[in-house]
Amino acid sequence: MRRGFRQSMAWLHTWSGLVVGWVLFAVFVTGTASYYRTEISAWMRPELRRDAAFAPEAMAAAAERGVAHLRIHAGEARAWFIGLPTTERPVIELFWRTGPGRPPGHVLLDPETGAPSGVRDTRGGDFLYRFHFELNMPPLWGRWIVGICAMIMLVALVSGIVTHRRIFADFFTFRRDKSAQRGWLDAHNVTGVLALPFHLMITYTGVVTLMLMYVPWGVNTAYKGDAQRFFAESGQITAPRQPAGRPGTLTPVGPMVLRAMETVPEPLERLSIVNPKDANASVVAVFEEPHGLSHEHPQVAFDGTTGEVVEIRAGGLKPASKTFTAMVGLHEAHFAGAVMRLLFFLCGLAGCAMVATGLVLWTVARAPKAGEPPGLGLRLVRGLNVATVAGLPAAVAAYFLANRLLPVGLAERGAWEVWTFFAVWLLVGLVAPFRPQKRAWPEMLSAAAILYAAVCAADVVRIVRAGPAPVETLFLAFDACMLALSALLLVAARKAALYDGLPRRKEARAAPRPERDRFAVQEPGE
């Protein structure tokens, strides 16, 4: 504290933000996109026509078709998961697990025939959603990394609040005609203060949603490591049934679907069938969460061999569980209507800008004087900044573009889309550090803008080839969003081309103000 409490907080804010800033930018971008996860998935499966309604009898028949497919193709699996058709996603989506460490099986079926659907293989918006908290890594590793970064971001947010003496005045301050450093500082302040309650909420709830993984000792001690019993007693799931070790025959699931839909008024989302060939098989009907803040799914559990109702979970969570599910619901914004979800999305974009401007500000504040070469550390941070801030948006655009350009029947097509995402991101990361700093930013941002425009063009070509059929509003809105992102990146590229990171001559001749300028240069987190 030799430099004073506020100066120490500025140092902490600067370095904590830099150390995890690149990961946080990726988390913010993919998390912001995940607010429209369902719409992204729908856009990436244009063959689906979202105009069908499914009566309870059709849902029951679809469930039977899913079980029939699983009996043939996943007979040895320990658990089956049947995603039932809805208006937004009119397919049967099947998952199954065969053993620990093995990838799950997955297939989409036509709800009317039970045959594999002609829908293109894609991970859709689910890839961006899971990348948001797993970074496409093994789940345990990815969630730990994201959680640690989120905890450090909380430190950066709190220290940033302490650092600002004029936090509300900074909300209305943006000096675009001043120095490059002052402009970046004001941009960082505005985007940080503009959505500060959102930044604090989304970071804290993001940590809380995975808290049982980070601090599992209480549950492990009280329940001897039996986490499923903890979730059942807290009211979040139905009580799991242990396998009997004797063969059994799964009774038809159609009547269970009809009875479950009579019991719970919410839309039926999926069936979970555990130990389908065991005498103690269980079938759990999981419904969409009721409208509200709490993220809880009503459930009805059946005995898989008799079809009798074993348990009904529809509300009644314990206070601690209710608090936890409210945190999850607040983080994921499932409760939000169209206007509120748009507000969350815009606040997410402000978070992306806050992290990006903070990363750039670090390099601008430490730019060498004219004629001096940048040090190794500065060159490394500059390269990582371009690779992340320009490379990740380009990778997302490439992911969307691959969805339109890859052949529909390509084997492992969904994996190819993901490989395209990482290939473009890696390409930007390899090229950008070898370009002059003044040219790297505009070139990479312009390349990203071109990719987003190409996404829109590719979809327009698809629409034209599809013939005179009416175009869904979803596709027009998505394409308009791609054009807007392209224009935004072009503006950013043009602005980036105006600065080279060196002090302007006019600034160099100006007499510095003793305290404020010195603090602004040394402590860019003000």
XYZ file of C-alpha atoms in Angstrom:
526
model
C 0.000 0.000 0.000
C 3.022 2.268 -0.313
C 1.458 4.028 -3.287
C -1.890 4.487 -1.581
C -5.005 2.328 -1.570
C -6.503 3.701 -4.782
C -3.265 3.401 -6.728
C -2.871 -0.176 -5.499
C -6.382 -0.970 -6.707
C -5.527 0.557 -10.098
C -2.486 -1.725 -10.348
C -4.610 -4.738 -9.378
C -7.315 -3.782 -11.877
C -4.803 -3.376 -14.708
C -2.935 -6.625 -14.237
C -5.849 -8.840 -13.234
C -7.720 -7.667 -16.320
C -4.773 -8.303 -18.603
C -3.904 -11.781 -17.330
C -7.341 -13.258 -18.052
C -8.612 -10.701 -20.571
C -8.177 -12.889 -23.634
C -10.151 -15.769 -22.134
C -12.795 -13.383 -20.804
C -13.274 -11.845 -24.249
C -13.949 -15.296 -25.715
C -16.331 -16.086 -22.845
C -18.212 -12.789 -23.279
C -18.528 -13.103 -27.072
C -19.813 -16.683 -27.063
C -21.953 -16.076 -23.977
C -23.561 -13.023 -25.574
C -24.320 -15.023 -28.717
C -25.846 -17.753 -26.533
C -28.759 -15.476 -25.631
C -29.946 -16.344 -29.144
C -28.792 -19.946 -29.012
C -32.148 -21.321 -30.198
C -32.340 -18.882 -33.119
C -28.769 -19.667 -34.156
C -29.515 -23.395 -34.137
C -32.651 -22.803 -36.212
C -30.718 -20.705 -38.757
C -28.082 -23.423 -39.044
C -30.764 -26.016 -39.844
C -32.678 -24.308 -42.666
C -34.300 -27.578 -43.796
C -36.576 -27.531 -40.755
C -39.950 -25.865 -41.236
C -41.095 -24.440 -37.918
C -44.822 -24.347 -38.610
C -46.044 -27.642 -37.167
C -47.846 -28.127 -33.862
C -47.595 -31.432 -32.006
C -50.588 -32.785 -30.137
C -50.064 -35.048 -27.109
C -50.771 -38.149 -29.232
C -48.104 -37.072 -31.754
C -45.614 -36.535 -28.915
C -46.341 -40.010 -27.558
C -45.867 -41.570 -31.006
C -42.615 -39.655 -31.486
C -41.334 -40.979 -28.152
C -42.122 -44.549 -29.207
C -40.248 -44.039 -32.480
C -37.256 -42.720 -30.563
C -37.238 -45.771 -28.260
C -37.505 -48.101 -31.259
C -34.427 -46.503 -32.830
C -32.470 -46.651 -29.582
C -33.291 -50.322 -29.030
C -31.675 -51.143 -32.364
C -28.727 -48.739 -32.394
C -27.974 -48.178 -28.697
C -29.162 -51.345 -26.997
C -26.149 -51.534 -24.684
C -26.268 -47.907 -23.577
C -26.788 -47.168 -19.887
C -29.009 -44.139 -20.514
C -31.165 -42.833 -23.336
C -32.254 -39.216 -23.806
C -35.100 -38.390 -26.171
C -35.625 -34.739 -27.101
C -39.244 -34.541 -28.203
C -40.348 -32.398 -31.166
C -41.521 -28.831 -30.674
C -42.683 -26.091 -33.022
C -39.236 -24.457 -32.866
C -37.379 -27.775 -33.338
C -39.629 -30.275 -35.147
C -37.326 -33.302 -34.874
C -36.678 -36.134 -32.431
C -33.203 -35.633 -31.003
C -31.607 -38.732 -29.476
C -28.574 -38.975 -27.199
C -27.209 -42.046 -25.486
C -24.331 -42.876 -23.180
C -22.433 -46.138 -23.382
C -19.714 -45.666 -20.759
C -17.446 -43.193 -18.987
C -14.974 -41.408 -21.234
C -16.794 -42.401 -24.409
C -18.434 -39.790 -26.629
C -22.235 -39.852 -26.523
C -24.221 -41.031 -29.520
C -26.441 -38.530 -31.291
C -28.967 -38.642 -34.109
C -31.941 -36.627 -35.374
C -35.110 -38.443 -36.498
C -38.161 -37.423 -38.458
C -41.035 -37.262 -35.914
C -43.548 -38.707 -38.397
C -41.523 -41.666 -39.723
C -38.785 -42.296 -37.167
C -36.199 -42.393 -39.952
C -33.031 -40.275 -39.796
C -33.991 -36.782 -40.848
C -32.414 -34.991 -43.780
C -31.352 -32.119 -41.555
C -27.713 -31.125 -41.893
C -25.410 -32.236 -39.112
C -24.440 -29.210 -37.045
C -23.844 -28.287 -33.421
C -25.651 -25.014 -34.034
C -25.858 -22.556 -31.192
C -24.988 -25.317 -28.707
C -21.335 -25.078 -29.741
C -21.143 -21.398 -28.795
C -23.129 -22.046 -25.615
C -20.826 -24.803 -24.391
C -17.704 -22.962 -25.528
C -18.836 -20.135 -23.250
C -18.137 -22.207 -20.145
C -16.032 -25.150 -21.395
C -13.830 -23.580 -24.123
C -14.310 -26.760 -26.191
C -12.066 -28.563 -23.716
C -12.806 -31.582 -21.518
C -15.650 -30.273 -19.332
C -13.753 -30.411 -16.039
C -10.726 -28.537 -17.382
C -12.756 -25.966 -19.309
C -15.065 -25.141 -16.434
C -12.204 -24.743 -14.006
C -10.366 -22.358 -16.334
C -13.479 -20.276 -16.996
C -14.349 -20.251 -13.298
C -10.906 -19.034 -12.263
C -11.055 -16.313 -14.907
C -14.520 -15.277 -13.710
C -13.274 -15.007 -10.134
C -10.392 -12.827 -11.284
C -12.849 -10.713 -13.271
C -14.784 -10.068 -10.081
C -11.533 -8.774 -8.609
C -11.002 -6.578 -11.680
C -14.534 -5.181 -11.473
C -14.361 -4.336 -7.790
C -10.877 -2.830 -8.080
C -12.042 -0.856 -11.123
C -14.912 0.624 -9.123
C -12.504 1.629 -6.361
C -10.076 3.119 -8.890
C -12.651 5.427 -10.447
C -13.046 8.665 -8.559
C -15.646 9.935 -11.031
C -17.477 6.750 -11.992
C -20.795 8.444 -12.844
C -19.140 11.385 -14.604
C -17.187 8.902 -16.732
C -20.460 7.496 -17.970
C -21.019 10.749 -19.892
C -17.386 11.329 -20.874
C -15.912 10.352 -24.205
C -13.142 12.607 -25.519
C -12.754 11.412 -29.092
C -10.565 14.358 -30.147
C -7.988 13.875 -27.414
C -5.053 11.472 -27.414
C -5.379 7.865 -28.533
C -4.780 6.759 -24.957
C -7.424 9.092 -23.568
C -9.918 7.920 -26.193
C -9.339 4.255 -25.342
C -9.556 5.045 -21.624
C -12.884 6.839 -22.080
C -14.213 4.002 -24.254
C -13.214 1.502 -21.563
C -14.839 3.611 -18.853
C -18.085 4.153 -20.763
C -18.583 0.485 -21.706
C -17.671 -0.573 -18.182
C -19.934 1.880 -16.376
C -22.765 1.641 -18.917
C -23.585 -1.946 -17.977
C -21.796 -2.220 -14.628
C -24.741 -3.883 -12.791
C -24.930 -6.440 -15.600
C -21.168 -7.093 -15.494
C -21.287 -7.705 -11.739
C -24.400 -9.873 -11.968
C -23.289 -12.002 -14.899
C -19.837 -12.632 -13.442
C -21.064 -13.492 -9.954
C -23.908 -15.753 -11.136
C -21.540 -17.424 -13.606
C -19.303 -18.441 -10.711
C -22.263 -19.501 -8.551
C -23.719 -21.802 -11.233
C -20.584 -23.987 -11.006
C -19.935 -23.481 -7.311
C -20.565 -27.110 -6.365
C -17.694 -28.099 -8.642
C -15.343 -25.498 -7.173
C -16.209 -26.121 -3.499
C -17.701 -29.645 -3.311
C -16.534 -30.461 0.201
C -19.812 -29.729 1.987
C -21.860 -32.017 -0.268
C -19.134 -34.673 -0.275
C -19.011 -34.686 3.507
C -22.757 -34.646 4.118
C -23.668 -37.116 1.377
C -20.499 -39.236 1.244
C -19.886 -38.204 -2.363
C -23.415 -39.126 -3.508
C -24.220 -35.905 -5.389
C -27.346 -37.429 -6.976
C -28.904 -37.925 -3.536
C -28.129 -34.298 -2.700
C -29.852 -33.047 -5.863
C -32.840 -35.304 -5.180
C -33.238 -34.215 -1.551
C -32.914 -30.544 -2.531
C -35.776 -31.042 -4.998
C -33.856 -30.432 -8.230
C -34.272 -33.957 -9.674
C -36.338 -37.031 -8.980
C -34.722 -39.678 -6.776
C -32.422 -41.918 -8.871
C -33.142 -45.639 -8.860
C -30.321 -48.111 -8.536
C -30.213 -50.961 -11.089
C -31.558 -54.268 -9.812
C -29.014 -56.307 -11.710
C -31.787 -58.393 -13.293
C -33.039 -58.133 -16.884
C -36.301 -56.327 -17.449
C -38.466 -55.190 -20.338
C -39.211 -51.535 -20.900
C -42.946 -50.946 -21.164
C -44.274 -48.679 -23.952
C -43.436 -45.055 -23.183
C -46.328 -43.502 -25.113
C -48.834 -43.869 -22.244
C -46.258 -42.402 -19.856
C -45.895 -39.353 -22.098
C -49.658 -38.825 -22.163
C -49.980 -39.200 -18.401
C -47.058 -36.853 -17.743
C -48.544 -34.204 -20.028
C -51.840 -34.460 -18.137
C -49.985 -33.973 -14.828
C -47.817 -30.934 -15.677
C -49.115 -27.993 -17.751
C -45.704 -26.933 -19.094
C -44.457 -28.128 -22.520
C -42.753 -31.526 -22.414
C -39.078 -31.187 -23.325
C -37.451 -34.618 -23.144
C -37.470 -38.138 -21.730
C -34.589 -39.632 -19.767
C -34.520 -43.430 -19.700
C -31.966 -44.926 -17.312
C -30.990 -48.622 -17.339
C -33.526 -49.435 -20.077
C -32.865 -53.216 -19.979
C -32.852 -53.543 -16.197
C -35.738 -54.640 -13.986
C -35.399 -51.315 -12.181
C -35.514 -49.145 -15.311
C -36.763 -45.606 -14.869
C -38.337 -43.115 -17.270
C -38.325 -39.420 -16.334
C -40.392 -36.867 -18.259
C -38.674 -33.461 -18.031
C -40.668 -30.314 -18.805
C -39.647 -26.782 -19.722
C -39.244 -24.453 -16.773
C -42.308 -22.369 -15.867
C -42.112 -18.709 -16.772
C -40.191 -16.915 -14.066
C -36.725 -16.272 -12.763
C -36.040 -19.676 -11.230
C -34.470 -22.192 -13.617
C -36.225 -25.383 -12.505
C -37.683 -28.170 -14.597
C -40.844 -29.992 -13.429
C -40.369 -33.752 -13.669
C -42.474 -36.892 -13.512
C -40.693 -40.205 -12.864
C -42.114 -43.593 -13.900
C -41.190 -47.178 -13.218
C -39.898 -48.246 -16.629
C -41.204 -51.802 -16.419
C -44.710 -51.115 -15.081
C -45.385 -47.558 -16.248
C -46.541 -46.478 -12.796
C -45.783 -42.995 -11.501
C -42.986 -43.100 -8.934
C -42.483 -39.409 -8.158
C -43.648 -35.956 -9.255
C -41.379 -32.917 -8.911
C -43.258 -29.721 -9.687
C -42.029 -26.877 -7.517
C -41.424 -27.020 -3.800
C -37.670 -26.470 -3.941
C -35.821 -25.965 -0.694
C -34.755 -22.327 -0.072
C -31.095 -22.908 -0.908
C -31.990 -24.725 -4.130
C -34.502 -22.004 -5.032
C -31.772 -19.408 -4.634
C -29.381 -21.449 -6.752
C -31.880 -22.002 -9.574
C -32.760 -18.292 -9.499
C -29.059 -17.503 -10.006
C -28.938 -19.898 -12.959
C -32.091 -18.392 -14.434
C -30.734 -14.878 -14.015
C -27.458 -15.820 -15.719
C -29.054 -17.577 -18.695
C -32.044 -15.190 -19.006
C -34.504 -17.946 -19.886
C -37.172 -15.888 -18.137
C -36.642 -12.889 -20.424
C -39.061 -11.799 -23.104
C -37.947 -10.344 -26.429
C -37.162 -6.851 -25.089
C -35.380 -8.051 -21.959
C -33.351 -10.582 -23.925
C -32.275 -7.850 -26.342
C -31.203 -5.761 -23.355
C -29.135 -8.659 -22.007
C -27.595 -9.069 -25.463
C -26.661 -5.385 -25.695
C -25.173 -5.481 -22.202
C -23.169 -8.523 -23.295
C -21.847 -6.554 -26.263
C -20.868 -3.774 -23.856
C -18.971 -6.377 -21.844
C -17.136 -7.512 -24.982
C -16.206 -3.900 -25.724
C -15.123 -3.311 -22.121
C -12.695 -6.239 -22.195
C -11.421 -5.421 -25.701
C -10.796 -1.737 -24.962
C -9.084 -2.658 -21.701
C -6.685 -4.986 -23.525
C -5.906 -2.381 -26.186
C -5.542 0.352 -23.582
C -2.792 -1.624 -21.848
C -0.673 -1.576 -25.019
C -1.495 2.043 -25.924
C -0.469 3.271 -22.483
C 2.870 1.488 -22.824
C 3.634 2.371 -26.441
C 7.325 3.252 -26.907
C 8.399 6.688 -27.994
C 8.953 7.412 -31.656
C 11.989 5.518 -32.918
C 12.122 3.089 -29.997
C 11.414 -0.598 -30.716
C 8.681 -2.248 -28.606
C 9.796 -4.783 -26.039
C 9.076 -8.508 -26.223
C 6.245 -8.322 -23.688
C 4.519 -5.498 -25.521
C 4.825 -7.317 -28.855
C 3.365 -10.467 -27.281
C 0.373 -8.638 -25.805
C -0.227 -6.795 -29.076
C -0.239 -10.063 -31.002
C -2.594 -11.753 -28.543
C -4.891 -8.738 -28.646
C -5.269 -8.869 -32.421
C -5.588 -12.660 -32.413
C -8.359 -12.523 -29.809
C -10.284 -9.300 -30.433
C -10.222 -9.613 -34.242
C -9.627 -13.353 -34.561
C -12.517 -14.645 -32.466
C -15.249 -12.689 -34.328
C -13.698 -13.895 -37.590
C -13.810 -17.475 -36.305
C -17.490 -17.174 -35.376
C -18.268 -15.828 -38.854
C -16.303 -18.717 -40.393
C -18.351 -21.158 -38.299
C -21.574 -19.724 -39.728
C -20.158 -19.616 -43.246
C -19.043 -23.252 -43.073
C -22.621 -24.172 -42.212
C -23.752 -22.786 -45.548
C -20.824 -23.897 -47.734
C -20.038 -27.447 -46.574
C -21.936 -30.236 -48.407
C -25.040 -31.274 -46.487
C -24.138 -34.970 -46.668
C -20.515 -34.565 -45.549
C -19.456 -37.110 -42.932
C -18.894 -35.534 -39.503
C -20.146 -32.279 -40.902
C -20.742 -30.738 -37.482
C -17.135 -31.435 -36.531
C -15.937 -29.809 -39.763
C -17.786 -26.623 -38.835
C -16.012 -26.553 -35.482
C -12.649 -27.264 -37.135
C -13.277 -24.336 -39.478
C -13.900 -22.113 -36.456
C -10.545 -23.001 -34.905
C -8.677 -23.015 -38.219
C -9.638 -19.387 -38.967
C -8.903 -18.322 -35.397
C -5.482 -19.977 -35.563
C -4.791 -18.414 -38.958
C -5.436 -14.918 -37.603
C -3.291 -15.710 -34.570
C -0.379 -16.789 -36.775
C -0.591 -13.991 -39.335
C -1.348 -10.961 -37.125
C 1.918 -10.913 -35.080
C 3.980 -10.744 -38.274
C 2.140 -7.753 -39.680
C 3.073 -4.177 -38.696
C 0.950 -3.109 -35.736
C -0.643 -0.236 -37.650
C -1.757 -2.603 -40.414
C -2.595 -5.718 -38.389
C -5.716 -4.283 -36.768
C -7.414 -2.868 -39.896
C -6.489 -5.928 -41.968
C -7.790 -8.491 -39.491
C -10.932 -6.508 -38.653
C -11.639 -6.002 -42.362
C -11.191 -9.738 -42.961
C -13.722 -10.454 -40.194
C -16.126 -7.927 -41.746
C -15.817 -9.646 -45.127
C -16.571 -13.019 -43.539
C -19.773 -11.713 -41.930
C -20.870 -10.185 -45.222
C -20.123 -13.515 -46.894
C -22.380 -15.298 -44.384
C -25.257 -13.067 -45.421
C -24.453 -13.534 -49.126
C -24.295 -17.323 -48.755
C -27.685 -17.405 -47.073
C -29.205 -15.168 -49.751
C -27.923 -17.601 -52.385
C -29.548 -20.474 -50.459
C -32.841 -18.571 -50.263
C -32.788 -17.859 -54.005
C -32.067 -21.511 -54.809
C -34.901 -22.632 -52.532
C -37.410 -21.040 -54.892
C -40.447 -18.873 -54.298
C -41.322 -20.316 -50.859
C -41.898 -17.612 -48.226
C -38.794 -16.714 -46.253
C -39.015 -16.988 -42.482
C -38.486 -13.774 -40.551
C -35.796 -15.542 -38.537
C -33.505 -15.839 -41.565
C -34.016 -12.225 -42.625
C -33.294 -11.001 -39.077
C -30.196 -13.171 -38.795
C -28.828 -11.988 -42.139
C -29.494 -8.374 -41.171
C -27.548 -8.962 -37.960
C -24.632 -10.361 -39.977
C -24.611 -7.233 -42.143
C -24.746 -5.010 -39.069
C -21.763 -6.828 -37.536
C -19.904 -6.508 -40.830
C -20.530 -2.751 -40.899
C -19.493 -2.412 -37.254
C -16.219 -4.222 -37.898
C -15.532 -2.080 -40.958
C -15.986 1.051 -38.840
C -13.625 -0.413 -36.240
C -11.080 -1.215 -38.971
C -11.257 2.337 -40.277
C -10.763 3.775 -36.787
C -7.867 1.418 -36.116
C -6.132 2.566 -39.300
C -6.000 6.136 -37.963
C -3.753 5.280 -35.023
C -0.311 3.729 -34.851
C -0.035 3.685 -31.075
C 2.628 6.414 -30.980
C 2.232 9.741 -29.224
C 1.148 12.540 -31.514
C 3.510 15.452 -31.994
C 0.954 17.861 -30.627
C 0.668 15.749 -27.485
C 4.435 15.486 -27.094
C 4.801 19.280 -27.144
C 1.963 19.838 -24.696
C 2.960 20.421 -21.106
C 1.673 17.503 -19.021
C -0.573 18.146 -16.097
C 1.391 16.921 -13.107
C -0.945 14.465 -11.420
C -3.689 13.524 -13.845
C -1.559 12.804 -16.923
C 1.025 10.907 -14.919
C -1.641 8.750 -13.340
C -3.409 8.190 -16.655
C -0.217 6.900 -18.272
C 0.911 4.709 -15.430
C -2.511 3.566 -14.306
C -4.695 3.079 -17.372
C -7.477 1.542 -15.288
C -8.573 4.957 -13.925
